[in-house]
Amino acid sequence: MTAQQVEDLIHLGFAAKRKMLAIEEVRPHYVRARLPYRDSMLRPGNVLSGPALFSAADLVMYALVLSHLGPELMAVTANCNINFVAKAKPGDIVGEGRMIKLGRRLAVMEALLYSSAEPETLVAHVTGSYALPVKG
Amino acid sequence: MTAQQVEDLIHLGFAAKRKMLAIEEVRPHYVRARLPYRDSMLRPGNVLSGPALFSAADLVMYALVLSHLGPELMAVTANCNINFVAKAKPGDIVGEGRMIKLGRRLAVMEALLYSSAEPETLVAHVTGSYALPVKG
Amino acid sequence: MTAQQVEDLIHLGFAAKRKMLAIEEVRPHYVRARLPYRDSMLRPGNVLSGPALFSAADLVMYALVLSHLGPELMAVTANCNINFVAKAKPGDIVGEGRMIKLGRRLAVMEALLYSSAEPETLVAHVTGSYALPVKG
Amino acid sequence: MTAQQVEDLIHLGFAAKRKMLAIEEVRPHYVRARLPYRDSMLRPGNVLSGPALFSAADLVMYALVLSHLGPELMAVTANCNINFVAKAKPGDIVGEGRMIKLGRRLAVMEALLYSSAEPETLVAHVTGSYALPVKG
């Protein structure tokens, strides 16, 4: 699937009224996406919040599953582990998703998150497992 | 601190325009809170989204730290692990936070999440570590 | 299954030459087990090592799955998250396992670990997911 | 530090009677190590056990901290998250450790584990946080 196809599929599934994210690149086992900045992403101390970062990681990993399995809107997050490693200054959230293991029942993935305000500084490292639908 | 004090402190810190959560109970090492339902919490398939649940867990654990340390708005999430164990039907998110270990540098906590639509069904189990500010 | 049955099943499966653990109590959704102290459990600083504690948690959660599913020696650990919250002084490792969610494909569990040297002090909190064999 | 220096330091700290691991390569923010096969690493089903893999990851990440901070034998594992992604056939365990973030109080690292029996197949992906001693 192309980046635009993955992006359209996500917005279709969420019946999104606004642009949730832009898929910038899709390669086998790799996706890069950008979540546009919104004031609601901030927490006290003028940094991007944990939930905003989690949301970015979740969407990036979901895009990664979609890019491999097609319109698989029923893949479900089973487990997620997040290490927050630096304060994220206000900006877009850029996420790189990488497939660690694509099994029959579980997809295990990694997402690295950055703020566009400091694009060289990793702010969070996430690993997640998605349960894949059992094929009939 | 009382439940109302913890609730006020959270809303003050977030400069919140709307009621983000209601703290229902505060006891030593225990907090129960409720996040009111909003359409933005849904994901495809008409269930509460991972980010909405993460947000609830994060706020519950933050409330737990606040209730123990006072106006400690600079406590920062270091690590979070979420197991999503059941689909969460649309409703308020009710979270119970429990202190596992309150150290000098880290607070390790557990949060159990439920949907008000099925209050007996655990939907997510979360453990998190918050880095505590170093006292000067 | 009784505590003795679960204990026998584990030792049978591992073709164990020595007593690996003693199952002290089995109840629905709960197991308590004790791993006898061995010098090999120590790490520098005269505390019980991370791997020794992980091993205890893994055996406790495995016992919990066995107690629910019978001779299910093919259950496999998918994911494990460990928070080490206090130094564990040399002693037996006592572990309490609790079932968080027993699904068709995954069992999500929690294990709390203690050293017999300080039985009131939690040393590690573990959550784990085991993949259950697909029934034919 | 050289690979041999890191290897010697680990064995010194553990007062090891046998060779626990061989450090094969040390670069800034990267370590590769090999744990020699032992029958005790096996679990039912003739695969390398979770605890053996955890032990390998723990030693690899410890070596990574040592290579950056010198004889820092008091660094302590705070949190560890392991995704087991493939069965590990009997063999040496080869681990690659990578520094994700080296902070003042916490080192966050990643370890990728392989069995020498199938050196191209990732068997486990681990992230861990070590608490670093507070400098006096």
Short mmCIF file of C-alpha atoms in Angstrom, two decimals, chain B residues 79-81 83-86 98 100-101 108-110 112 121-122 125 127-129, chain C residues 79-81 83-86 98 100-101 108-110 112 121-122 125 127-129:
data_model
loop_
_atom_site.label_atom_id
_atom_site.label_comp_id
_atom_site.label_asym_id
_atom_site.label_seq_id
_atom_site.Cartn_x
_atom_site.Cartn_y
_atom_site.Cartn_z
CA ASN B 79 7.62 4.20 32.08
CA CYS B 80 4.18 2.76 31.51
CA ASN B 81 3.03 -0.76 30.63
CA ASN B 83 -2.30 -4.72 29.10
CA PHE B 84 -5.62 -4.28 27.28
CA VAL B 85 -7.69 -7.25 28.40
CA ALA B 86 -11.23 -6.64 27.17
CA ARG B 98 -2.91 1.79 43.80
CA ILE B 100 2.92 -0.33 44.63
CA LYS B 101 6.05 1.43 45.90
CA VAL B 108 5.61 2.68 41.00
CA MET B 109 1.85 2.37 40.64
CA GLU B 110 -0.90 0.17 39.29
CA LEU B 112 -7.18 -0.89 36.90
CA THR B 121 -15.35 -6.04 33.58
CA LEU B 122 -11.71 -5.04 33.80
CA HIS B 125 -4.37 -3.25 33.67
CA THR B 127 1.62 -0.29 35.76
CA GLY B 128 3.58 2.93 35.68
CA SER B 129 6.66 4.53 37.14
CA ASN C 79 5.32 -10.72 27.09
CA CYS C 80 6.60 -9.93 30.56
CA ASN C 81 7.03 -6.60 32.36
CA ASN C 83 9.24 -3.55 38.05
CA PHE C 84 12.01 -4.13 40.57
CA VAL C 85 10.98 -2.06 43.59
CA ALA C 86 13.30 -3.04 46.43
CA ARG C 98 -2.94 -13.77 40.35
CA ILE C 100 -5.90 -10.80 35.68
CA LYS C 101 -7.65 -12.17 32.59
CA VAL C 108 -2.72 -12.12 31.50
CA MET C 109 -1.32 -12.48 35.00
CA GLU C 110 0.31 -10.63 37.84
CA LEU C 112 4.20 -10.26 43.41
CA THR C 121 8.69 -6.18 51.64
CA LEU C 122 7.59 -6.43 48.02
CA HIS C 125 5.89 -6.59 40.66
CA THR C 127 2.77 -8.71 34.77
CA GLY C 128 2.91 -11.31 32.07
CA SER C 129 0.97 -12.61 29.10
#
